[in-house]
């Protein structure tokens, strides 16, 4: 089972759904934010920047990139206790030293995305910012080089691809929930006590240690997708340390787990409608055609040139991937045409790209880390019966994506080994400096409405809204000179745009 990610890494490569945190009651739970431990209990550290090594995510970046390890408390309620290491990466500002503004910290979403492997490939979009900022990112706790969690083997991952994520009968339903429970048990074996200490609030506190370690008085930050939730939580915990924060492809901070699933169902269907209209099809008729194709694949998976079968779940994942970027829409047309002709090869290749499966059959672990983090954040755990009552509403929102995301509300954290922490993230930061919130009206993974809610929740005169009427996941670096220049002016000159500015 795969929940869709949100992140710049996936969008930029054009080949992460933003992770959920939420609760059944719908009210805020401030238990994780009510008492922020003092950083004074954590010894000051001098980072030893050295040559970056190759990782499981890719080769060493070379050039001016340098890597280091920062020690942070495993348990922030015991800041002078056991520590874990966080993997960091940096490239120093390319301009005059006298014009340097400090460090600009990036989180690319997921949750579960590796900043160490992503930042070098993303840096080309930020050349203007790089002149005056050191570009910095990190693997959050539980991710990649920072105690990354791997919950099952490659063989087990491939075997799980045969599990139907939209069960049609009692046997398929049992297999679905048995697989979910087995995944959680694997995460518990792999992560041990770390499993209870990978929350968004934990990572926000780590961020402030990073700020101190790089020598910045204020936090300058660029958060994308889930990174916007992380940035909002940071602003709530450390409002006095907020410098220039950009939140792009914004997660709705008011939504619970079911609310996030509904948001994504709406967002991906909206993107599918826009894609179908771009091909000259009626969106309603085109959606019905795709839904019919998926029903046929559910009953009889399609053959592929690799010998593997394209299941319904893999087909849906293959359809989702190109919707993250308008430039990938022609590939979706080709894959759907081939599937209609009985060949699942192209849709399977798209699904493999999303699932980080290489030609040798090795899988990445981003979705493992994503699940470990989001299931600790997320208090709401709908039962199978509660989910079944929700399915008609999900199907109405989208005949293509609704059932998948509806079942996911129960399966994602089913029988999880540790309880969830919060109902929904607290992001209010009434004493912080202005935060630039960027919403894209055509964003499939983090629908535009989430940006409006984030700006409102941050507080009056804090959340400043910038709208782009575009397509794809995220706005910065997506082809709008208006967006890019507005963001650059804010980060480089501190120029806060008028709240409500629209880039068409």
PDB file of C-alpha atoms in Angstrom, residues 252-254 427-429 437 449-465 499:
ATOM      1  CA  UNK A 252      -4.081  22.278   5.151  1.00  0.00           C
ATOM      2  CA  UNK A 253      -3.223  22.552   8.870  1.00  0.00           C
ATOM      3  CA  UNK A 254      -6.867  22.378   9.936  1.00  0.00           C
ATOM      4  CA  UNK A 427       0.689  26.532  13.510  1.00  0.00           C
ATOM      5  CA  UNK A 428      -0.511  29.765  15.079  1.00  0.00           C
ATOM      6  CA  UNK A 429       2.411  32.171  15.403  1.00  0.00           C
ATOM      7  CA  UNK A 437       2.393  31.354   1.872  1.00  0.00           C
ATOM      8  CA  UNK A 449      -7.568  25.819  -0.213  1.00  0.00           C
ATOM      9  CA  UNK A 450      -4.907  24.548   2.185  1.00  0.00           C
ATOM     10  CA  UNK A 451      -2.752  27.596   1.515  1.00  0.00           C
ATOM     11  CA  UNK A 452      -5.617  29.922   2.383  1.00  0.00           C
ATOM     12  CA  UNK A 453      -6.168  28.061   5.654  1.00  0.00           C
ATOM     13  CA  UNK A 454      -2.475  28.077   6.530  1.00  0.00           C
ATOM     14  CA  UNK A 455      -2.241  31.834   6.023  1.00  0.00           C
ATOM     15  CA  UNK A 456      -5.284  32.329   8.243  1.00  0.00           C
ATOM     16  CA  UNK A 457      -4.057  29.934  10.961  1.00  0.00           C
ATOM     17  CA  UNK A 458      -0.617  31.548  11.172  1.00  0.00           C
ATOM     18  CA  UNK A 459      -2.352  34.708  12.309  1.00  0.00           C
ATOM     19  CA  UNK A 460      -3.230  38.207  11.195  1.00  0.00           C
ATOM     20  CA  UNK A 461      -0.243  40.063   9.712  1.00  0.00           C
ATOM     21  CA  UNK A 462       1.805  36.831   9.794  1.00  0.00           C
ATOM     22  CA  UNK A 463       0.455  34.662   6.969  1.00  0.00           C
ATOM     23  CA  UNK A 464       0.842  36.570   3.679  1.00  0.00           C
ATOM     24  CA  UNK A 465      -0.925  34.901   0.742  1.00  0.00           C
ATOM     25  CA  UNK A 499      -1.431  39.987   1.024  1.00  0.00           C
TER      26      UNK A 499
END
